[in-house]
Amino acid sequence: MIEIPLEGFLLTPVQKICKYPLQLAELLKYTHREHRDYAKLQTALATMRKIAMLINERKRRMESIEKIAAWQKNVEDWEGAHLLERSSELIYSGEVTKVNSNGWSQERMFFLFDHQIVYCKKDLLKRDVFCYRGRIDLDHCDVIPLEDGKDNQFNVTVKHAWKLHDTVREKWFLIHTRMDSDRERWLQAFQDERRRVQEDKENDFTIPDHVRQTAMNMKPKKFHPVKPGPGIQRKISQMPFPYQHEIMNNVPTRVALPRGVSRNEAVDGDNKKWTWLPFRNRKSKR
């Protein structure tokens, strides 16, 4: 007989949580509606489905905090508290136009997390690098959709716009997008954020302090390139974060580069030779 330690018996009920809804559904299927246990089975089935959903959601949220910590480390000029002190997932993001108090339009990247928005400026020299510009507390904020036309408060004419009113700081933000469909997606994202915050409150979901501190203090692992051996096309170095593997899985293993063209074949209609260089060598006239 195989000896199973006590930890193994304690883990077995947890592993079977996803099977309980299936077993209860089958039991309810063959139970007559007039049976005295029919209503109790319905309640048990609904409860176990909710528990299984909460476990999967918490697992997904725990994995997302690692991505948030890695993202924040790549944002330059960060100010204020760490994202993980209040947020645990990224809900929506996109490029919008923010109007400042002087009426000037500014292109900004908005990142909608639970409880807050972080907006950044794209670096003009470094690609895919963001510079921190500010944040908005959504727990004390009103979202106000606007009709197309002139806004008297900012004295500008906008389309596909909405306002954010920070009731604590008494600060207003005027934001608009290029298309009305983009604005509708943002307004829906704000509703999703409030709904998720309410669900977390009802389910008493919080990030454990040790998990938060581990993600905040995590440093990307240094790796050294390894020379491929015979028969190896490419070897991916160890990635410091799991989500990077998903990105690398979509990268082709081989990339075909354009071949050179011989001088005899590379002749255009004017019988002039050309190369793959973007500019031709031209002799200056004297």
mmCIF file of C-alpha atoms in Angstrom:
data_model
loop_
_atom_site.group_PDB
_atom_site.id
_atom_site.type_symbol
_atom_site.label_atom_id
_atom_site.label_comp_id
_atom_site.label_asym_id
_atom_site.label_seq_id
_atom_site.Cartn_x
_atom_site.Cartn_y
_atom_site.Cartn_z
ATOM 1 C CA MET A 1 0.000 0.000 0.000
ATOM 2 C CA ILE A 2 1.277 3.442 -0.943
ATOM 3 C CA GLU A 3 1.919 5.638 2.059
ATOM 4 C CA ILE A 4 0.503 9.132 1.622
ATOM 5 C CA PRO A 5 1.626 11.850 4.036
ATOM 6 C CA LEU A 6 -0.866 14.047 5.856
ATOM 7 C CA GLU A 7 -0.146 16.956 3.488
ATOM 8 C CA GLY A 8 -1.288 14.789 0.592
ATOM 9 C CA PHE A 9 -4.664 14.117 2.189
ATOM 10 C CA LEU A 10 -5.102 17.800 2.968
ATOM 11 C CA LEU A 11 -4.336 18.733 -0.650
ATOM 12 C CA THR A 12 -6.784 16.225 -2.172
ATOM 13 C CA PRO A 13 -9.980 18.220 -1.391
ATOM 14 C CA VAL A 14 -8.436 21.362 -2.908
ATOM 15 C CA GLN A 15 -7.520 19.537 -6.111
ATOM 16 C CA LYS A 16 -11.084 18.262 -6.493
ATOM 17 C CA ILE A 17 -12.795 21.635 -6.123
ATOM 18 C CA CYS A 18 -13.265 21.899 -9.895
ATOM 19 C CA LYS A 19 -14.850 18.414 -9.946
ATOM 20 C CA TYR A 20 -17.457 19.168 -7.300
ATOM 21 C CA PRO A 21 -19.629 21.352 -9.595
ATOM 22 C CA LEU A 22 -19.679 18.576 -12.217
ATOM 23 C CA GLN A 23 -20.682 15.946 -9.668
ATOM 24 C CA LEU A 24 -23.382 18.166 -8.180
ATOM 25 C CA ALA A 25 -24.713 18.998 -11.652
ATOM 26 C CA GLU A 26 -25.051 15.290 -12.466
ATOM 27 C CA LEU A 27 -26.725 14.634 -9.120
ATOM 28 C CA LEU A 28 -29.149 17.509 -9.691
ATOM 29 C CA LYS A 29 -29.892 16.207 -13.201
ATOM 30 C CA TYR A 30 -31.240 12.911 -11.855
ATOM 31 C CA THR A 31 -33.047 14.403 -8.847
ATOM 32 C CA HIS A 32 -36.768 14.983 -9.143
ATOM 33 C CA ARG A 33 -37.898 18.583 -8.752
ATOM 34 C CA GLU A 34 -40.317 17.640 -5.993
ATOM 35 C CA HIS A 35 -37.606 15.943 -3.953
ATOM 36 C CA ARG A 36 -36.902 17.608 -0.613
ATOM 37 C CA ASP A 37 -33.171 17.940 -1.402
ATOM 38 C CA TYR A 38 -33.630 19.522 -4.838
ATOM 39 C CA ALA A 39 -33.446 23.132 -3.578
ATOM 40 C CA LYS A 40 -30.423 22.326 -1.409
ATOM 41 C CA LEU A 41 -28.629 20.771 -4.391
ATOM 42 C CA GLN A 42 -29.291 23.896 -6.438
ATOM 43 C CA THR A 43 -27.799 26.053 -3.693
ATOM 44 C CA ALA A 44 -24.780 23.763 -3.314
ATOM 45 C CA LEU A 45 -24.158 23.751 -7.073
ATOM 46 C CA ALA A 46 -24.322 27.552 -7.316
ATOM 47 C CA THR A 47 -22.011 27.897 -4.304
ATOM 48 C CA MET A 48 -19.376 25.485 -5.636
ATOM 49 C CA ARG A 49 -19.403 27.142 -9.057
ATOM 50 C CA LYS A 50 -18.803 30.504 -7.396
ATOM 51 C CA ILE A 51 -15.974 29.091 -5.274
ATOM 52 C CA ALA A 52 -14.278 27.538 -8.315
ATOM 53 C CA MET A 53 -14.595 30.830 -10.200
ATOM 54 C CA LEU A 54 -13.122 32.785 -7.278
ATOM 55 C CA ILE A 55 -10.152 30.417 -7.026
ATOM 56 C CA ASN A 56 -9.384 30.778 -10.728
ATOM 57 C CA GLU A 57 -9.777 34.561 -10.539
ATOM 58 C CA ARG A 58 -7.463 34.865 -7.539
ATOM 59 C CA LYS A 59 -4.863 32.707 -9.230
ATOM 60 C CA ARG A 60 -5.011 34.931 -12.309
ATOM 61 C CA ARG A 61 -4.718 38.087 -10.186
ATOM 62 C CA MET A 62 -1.725 36.722 -8.314
ATOM 63 C CA GLU A 63 0.010 36.097 -11.631
ATOM 64 C CA SER A 64 -0.824 39.601 -12.897
ATOM 65 C CA ILE A 65 0.876 41.429 -10.022
ATOM 66 C CA GLU A 66 4.219 40.145 -11.255
ATOM 67 C CA LYS A 67 3.573 41.745 -14.626
ATOM 68 C CA ILE A 68 2.529 45.028 -12.996
ATOM 69 C CA ALA A 69 5.730 45.174 -10.942
ATOM 70 C CA ALA A 70 7.833 44.509 -14.038
ATOM 71 C CA TRP A 71 5.946 47.159 -16.031
ATOM 72 C CA GLN A 72 6.427 49.842 -13.379
ATOM 73 C CA LYS A 73 10.195 49.264 -13.310
ATOM 74 C CA ASN A 74 10.326 50.156 -17.007
ATOM 75 C CA VAL A 75 8.517 53.488 -16.494
ATOM 76 C CA GLU A 76 10.927 56.387 -16.146
ATOM 77 C CA ASP A 77 10.603 59.238 -13.622
ATOM 78 C CA TRP A 78 8.154 57.301 -11.453
ATOM 79 C CA GLU A 79 6.718 59.253 -8.529
ATOM 80 C CA GLY A 80 4.577 58.333 -5.553
ATOM 81 C CA ALA A 81 3.501 55.009 -4.113
ATOM 82 C CA HIS A 82 4.026 51.672 -5.792
ATOM 83 C CA LEU A 83 1.194 50.415 -8.000
ATOM 84 C CA LEU A 84 0.846 47.185 -6.038
ATOM 85 C CA GLU A 85 -0.015 49.052 -2.869
ATOM 86 C CA ARG A 86 -3.509 49.593 -4.289
ATOM 87 C CA SER A 87 -3.863 47.794 -7.632
ATOM 88 C CA SER A 88 -3.628 44.181 -8.705
ATOM 89 C CA GLU A 89 -4.562 44.115 -12.405
ATOM 90 C CA LEU A 90 -4.503 46.151 -15.609
ATOM 91 C CA ILE A 91 -8.027 46.509 -16.968
ATOM 92 C CA TYR A 92 -7.574 48.685 -20.070
ATOM 93 C CA SER A 93 -5.025 50.935 -21.754
ATOM 94 C CA GLY A 94 -4.812 53.141 -24.806
ATOM 95 C CA GLU A 95 -3.631 56.400 -26.307
ATOM 96 C CA VAL A 96 -5.844 59.432 -25.681
ATOM 97 C CA THR A 97 -5.611 63.209 -25.863
ATOM 98 C CA LYS A 98 -5.555 65.068 -22.554
ATOM 99 C CA VAL A 99 -6.327 68.798 -22.426
ATOM 100 C CA ASN A 100 -4.423 70.689 -19.746
ATOM 101 C CA SER A 101 -5.653 73.700 -17.800
ATOM 102 C CA ASN A 102 -4.271 76.100 -20.441
ATOM 103 C CA GLY A 103 -6.248 74.427 -23.220
ATOM 104 C CA TRP A 104 -3.257 72.661 -24.823
ATOM 105 C CA SER A 105 -3.719 69.137 -26.164
ATOM 106 C CA GLN A 106 -1.277 66.483 -24.969
ATOM 107 C CA GLU A 107 -0.923 62.955 -26.328
ATOM 108 C CA ARG A 108 -0.847 60.558 -23.381
ATOM 109 C CA MET A 109 -0.972 56.837 -22.724
ATOM 110 C CA PHE A 110 -3.617 56.003 -20.122
ATOM 111 C CA PHE A 111 -3.353 52.774 -18.113
ATOM 112 C CA LEU A 112 -6.524 51.845 -16.250
ATOM 113 C CA PHE A 113 -5.849 49.718 -13.163
ATOM 114 C CA ASP A 114 -8.246 48.868 -10.382
ATOM 115 C CA HIS A 115 -8.581 51.894 -8.076
ATOM 116 C CA GLN A 116 -6.445 54.239 -10.180
ATOM 117 C CA ILE A 117 -5.319 55.505 -13.596
ATOM 118 C CA VAL A 118 -1.680 56.122 -14.461
ATOM 119 C CA TYR A 119 -0.956 58.341 -17.462
ATOM 120 C CA CYS A 120 2.423 58.561 -19.172
ATOM 121 C CA LYS A 121 4.185 60.288 -22.027
ATOM 122 C CA LYS A 122 5.896 58.341 -24.764
ATOM 123 C CA ASP A 123 9.643 58.850 -24.995
ATOM 124 C CA LEU A 124 10.518 60.447 -28.333
ATOM 125 C CA LEU A 125 13.940 58.800 -28.563
ATOM 126 C CA LYS A 126 13.442 55.439 -26.881
ATOM 127 C CA ARG A 127 10.810 53.275 -28.438
ATOM 128 C CA ASP A 128 8.212 51.655 -26.166
ATOM 129 C CA VAL A 129 9.476 53.604 -23.144
ATOM 130 C CA PHE A 130 7.053 55.656 -21.052
ATOM 131 C CA CYS A 131 7.676 58.633 -18.776
ATOM 132 C CA TYR A 132 5.448 58.995 -15.739
ATOM 133 C CA ARG A 133 3.219 62.089 -15.747
ATOM 134 C CA GLY A 134 0.596 61.474 -13.071
ATOM 135 C CA ARG A 135 -2.231 59.357 -11.696
ATOM 136 C CA ILE A 136 -5.936 59.707 -10.909
ATOM 137 C CA ASP A 137 -7.659 58.152 -7.886
ATOM 138 C CA LEU A 138 -10.778 56.385 -9.165
ATOM 139 C CA ASP A 139 -12.193 55.681 -5.698
ATOM 140 C CA HIS A 140 -12.985 59.402 -5.405
ATOM 141 C CA CYS A 141 -13.626 60.245 -9.039
ATOM 142 C CA ASP A 142 -16.665 60.930 -11.214
ATOM 143 C CA VAL A 143 -16.747 59.964 -14.907
ATOM 144 C CA ILE A 144 -18.819 62.420 -16.961
ATOM 145 C CA PRO A 145 -19.444 61.746 -20.710
ATOM 146 C CA LEU A 146 -19.623 64.899 -22.844
ATOM 147 C CA GLU A 147 -21.462 65.830 -26.006
ATOM 148 C CA ASP A 148 -19.518 67.046 -29.016
ATOM 149 C CA GLY A 149 -18.959 70.768 -28.968
ATOM 150 C CA LYS A 150 -17.254 73.504 -27.005
ATOM 151 C CA ASP A 151 -16.409 72.981 -23.367
ATOM 152 C CA ASN A 152 -16.773 76.242 -21.458
ATOM 153 C CA GLN A 153 -14.590 75.166 -18.549
ATOM 154 C CA PHE A 154 -11.493 74.486 -20.697
ATOM 155 C CA ASN A 155 -12.586 76.820 -23.521
ATOM 156 C CA VAL A 156 -11.890 74.252 -26.263
ATOM 157 C CA THR A 157 -14.001 72.372 -28.802
ATOM 158 C CA VAL A 158 -13.773 68.603 -28.454
ATOM 159 C CA LYS A 159 -15.353 65.472 -29.906
ATOM 160 C CA HIS A 160 -15.664 61.987 -28.376
ATOM 161 C CA ALA A 161 -14.735 63.365 -24.951
ATOM 162 C CA TRP A 162 -15.371 62.824 -21.262
ATOM 163 C CA LYS A 163 -14.319 64.420 -18.004
ATOM 164 C CA LEU A 164 -12.833 62.975 -14.842
ATOM 165 C CA HIS A 165 -13.493 64.888 -11.622
ATOM 166 C CA ASP A 166 -11.212 64.138 -8.677
ATOM 167 C CA THR A 167 -13.492 65.049 -5.772
ATOM 168 C CA VAL A 168 -10.674 65.000 -3.189
ATOM 169 C CA ARG A 169 -8.235 67.313 -4.964
ATOM 170 C CA GLU A 170 -11.043 69.164 -6.797
ATOM 171 C CA LYS A 171 -9.197 68.652 -10.061
ATOM 172 C CA TRP A 172 -10.785 68.212 -13.487
ATOM 173 C CA PHE A 173 -9.413 66.241 -16.444
ATOM 174 C CA LEU A 174 -10.693 66.666 -20.004
ATOM 175 C CA ILE A 175 -9.952 63.692 -22.255
ATOM 176 C CA HIS A 176 -11.007 62.867 -25.796
ATOM 177 C CA THR A 177 -10.290 60.212 -28.411
ATOM 178 C CA ARG A 178 -10.140 60.113 -32.182
ATOM 179 C CA MET A 179 -13.226 57.950 -32.656
ATOM 180 C CA ASP A 180 -16.491 57.577 -30.780
ATOM 181 C CA SER A 181 -15.978 53.807 -30.567
ATOM 182 C CA ASP A 182 -12.769 54.409 -28.598
ATOM 183 C CA ARG A 183 -14.644 56.589 -26.140
ATOM 184 C CA GLU A 184 -17.339 53.940 -25.684
ATOM 185 C CA ARG A 185 -14.684 51.324 -24.909
ATOM 186 C CA TRP A 186 -13.179 53.609 -22.282
ATOM 187 C CA LEU A 187 -16.553 54.294 -20.675
ATOM 188 C CA GLN A 188 -17.249 50.562 -20.572
ATOM 189 C CA ALA A 189 -13.808 49.966 -19.042
ATOM 190 C CA PHE A 190 -14.600 52.458 -16.253
ATOM 191 C CA GLN A 191 -17.774 50.507 -15.467
ATOM 192 C CA ASP A 192 -15.839 47.227 -15.447
ATOM 193 C CA GLU A 193 -13.301 48.716 -13.055
ATOM 194 C CA ARG A 194 -15.983 49.766 -10.559
ATOM 195 C CA ARG A 195 -17.675 46.369 -10.850
ATOM 196 C CA ARG A 196 -14.439 44.487 -10.160
ATOM 197 C CA VAL A 197 -13.616 46.691 -7.193
ATOM 198 C CA GLN A 198 -17.055 45.987 -5.758
ATOM 199 C CA GLU A 199 -16.650 42.233 -6.302
ATOM 200 C CA ASP A 200 -13.272 42.294 -4.558
ATOM 201 C CA LYS A 201 -14.873 44.074 -1.625
ATOM 202 C CA GLU A 202 -17.708 41.554 -1.417
ATOM 203 C CA ASN A 203 -15.348 38.576 -1.700
ATOM 204 C CA ASP A 204 -12.823 40.128 0.713
ATOM 205 C CA PHE A 205 -9.999 39.855 -1.828
ATOM 206 C CA THR A 206 -6.673 41.346 -0.769
ATOM 207 C CA ILE A 207 -3.092 40.775 -1.846
ATOM 208 C CA PRO A 208 -1.027 39.221 0.963
ATOM 209 C CA ASP A 209 1.733 41.509 2.158
ATOM 210 C CA HIS A 210 4.477 38.947 1.552
ATOM 211 C CA VAL A 211 3.320 38.383 -2.039
ATOM 212 C CA ARG A 212 3.235 42.124 -2.693
ATOM 213 C CA GLN A 213 6.677 42.702 -1.208
ATOM 214 C CA THR A 214 8.167 39.793 -3.161
ATOM 215 C CA ALA A 215 6.868 41.185 -6.450
ATOM 216 C CA MET A 216 7.987 44.734 -5.616
ATOM 217 C CA ASN A 217 11.507 43.624 -4.706
ATOM 218 C CA MET A 218 11.897 41.204 -7.592
ATOM 219 C CA LYS A 219 14.814 41.923 -9.904
ATOM 220 C CA PRO A 220 15.112 40.577 -13.461
ATOM 221 C CA LYS A 221 17.558 37.707 -13.602
ATOM 222 C CA LYS A 222 20.751 38.286 -15.503
ATOM 223 C CA PHE A 223 21.413 35.773 -18.215
ATOM 224 C CA HIS A 224 24.424 35.078 -20.393
ATOM 225 C CA PRO A 225 24.128 34.187 -24.073
ATOM 226 C CA VAL A 226 24.993 30.583 -24.897
ATOM 227 C CA LYS A 227 26.663 29.690 -28.156
ATOM 228 C CA PRO A 228 24.391 27.276 -30.068
ATOM 229 C CA GLY A 229 25.789 23.829 -30.603
ATOM 230 C CA PRO A 230 25.473 21.711 -33.753
ATOM 231 C CA GLY A 231 21.914 21.223 -34.918
ATOM 232 C CA ILE A 232 20.517 24.017 -32.724
ATOM 233 C CA GLN A 233 18.847 26.833 -34.616
ATOM 234 C CA ARG A 234 18.174 29.106 -31.667
ATOM 235 C CA LYS A 235 18.156 28.899 -27.901
ATOM 236 C CA ILE A 236 15.967 31.252 -25.909
ATOM 237 C CA SER A 237 17.666 32.535 -22.781
ATOM 238 C CA GLN A 238 15.947 32.168 -19.456
ATOM 239 C CA MET A 239 13.231 34.795 -19.166
ATOM 240 C CA PRO A 240 12.868 36.502 -15.783
ATOM 241 C CA PHE A 241 9.075 36.629 -15.972
ATOM 242 C CA PRO A 242 6.585 33.951 -17.146
ATOM 243 C CA TYR A 243 4.611 36.276 -19.416
ATOM 244 C CA GLN A 244 7.726 36.789 -21.577
ATOM 245 C CA HIS A 245 7.546 33.145 -22.657
ATOM 246 C CA GLU A 246 4.128 33.830 -24.195
ATOM 247 C CA ILE A 247 5.640 36.635 -26.265
ATOM 248 C CA MET A 248 8.640 34.569 -27.383
ATOM 249 C CA ASN A 249 6.443 31.640 -28.411
ATOM 250 C CA ASN A 250 5.009 33.809 -31.212
ATOM 251 C CA VAL A 251 8.440 34.691 -32.608
ATOM 252 C CA PRO A 252 9.420 32.576 -35.653
ATOM 253 C CA THR A 253 12.436 30.345 -35.176
ATOM 254 C CA ARG A 254 13.901 31.355 -38.556
ATOM 255 C CA VAL A 255 13.848 34.699 -40.290
ATOM 256 C CA ALA A 256 14.680 34.989 -43.996
ATOM 257 C CA LEU A 257 16.710 38.053 -44.906
ATOM 258 C CA PRO A 258 16.909 39.438 -48.460
ATOM 259 C CA ARG A 259 19.824 38.100 -50.469
ATOM 260 C CA GLY A 260 22.259 40.273 -52.324
ATOM 261 C CA VAL A 261 21.906 40.880 -56.036
ATOM 262 C CA SER A 262 24.813 40.432 -58.382
ATOM 263 C CA ARG A 263 26.106 43.434 -60.303
ATOM 264 C CA ASN A 264 25.303 41.821 -63.682
ATOM 265 C CA GLU A 265 21.642 41.241 -62.748
ATOM 266 C CA ALA A 266 20.998 44.431 -60.784
ATOM 267 C CA VAL A 267 20.376 46.846 -63.646
ATOM 268 C CA ASP A 268 17.372 49.138 -63.935
ATOM 269 C CA GLY A 269 15.608 50.406 -67.037
ATOM 270 C CA ASP A 270 18.211 53.154 -67.660
ATOM 271 C CA ASN A 271 20.990 50.541 -67.575
ATOM 272 C CA LYS A 272 22.301 51.940 -64.306
ATOM 273 C CA LYS A 273 23.576 49.700 -61.573
ATOM 274 C CA TRP A 274 22.010 49.810 -58.120
ATOM 275 C CA THR A 275 22.509 48.116 -54.812
ATOM 276 C CA TRP A 276 20.493 47.285 -51.710
ATOM 277 C CA LEU A 277 21.644 50.516 -50.057
ATOM 278 C CA PRO A 278 18.875 53.107 -49.581
ATOM 279 C CA PHE A 279 20.903 55.796 -51.360
ATOM 280 C CA ARG A 280 22.833 55.497 -54.633
ATOM 281 C CA ASN A 281 26.335 56.704 -55.062
ATOM 282 C CA ARG A 282 26.177 59.778 -57.220
ATOM 283 C CA LYS A 283 29.156 61.587 -58.648
ATOM 284 C CA SER A 284 29.158 65.273 -57.989
ATOM 285 C CA LYS A 285 29.189 67.533 -61.005
ATOM 286 C CA ARG A 286 32.114 69.859 -61.319
#
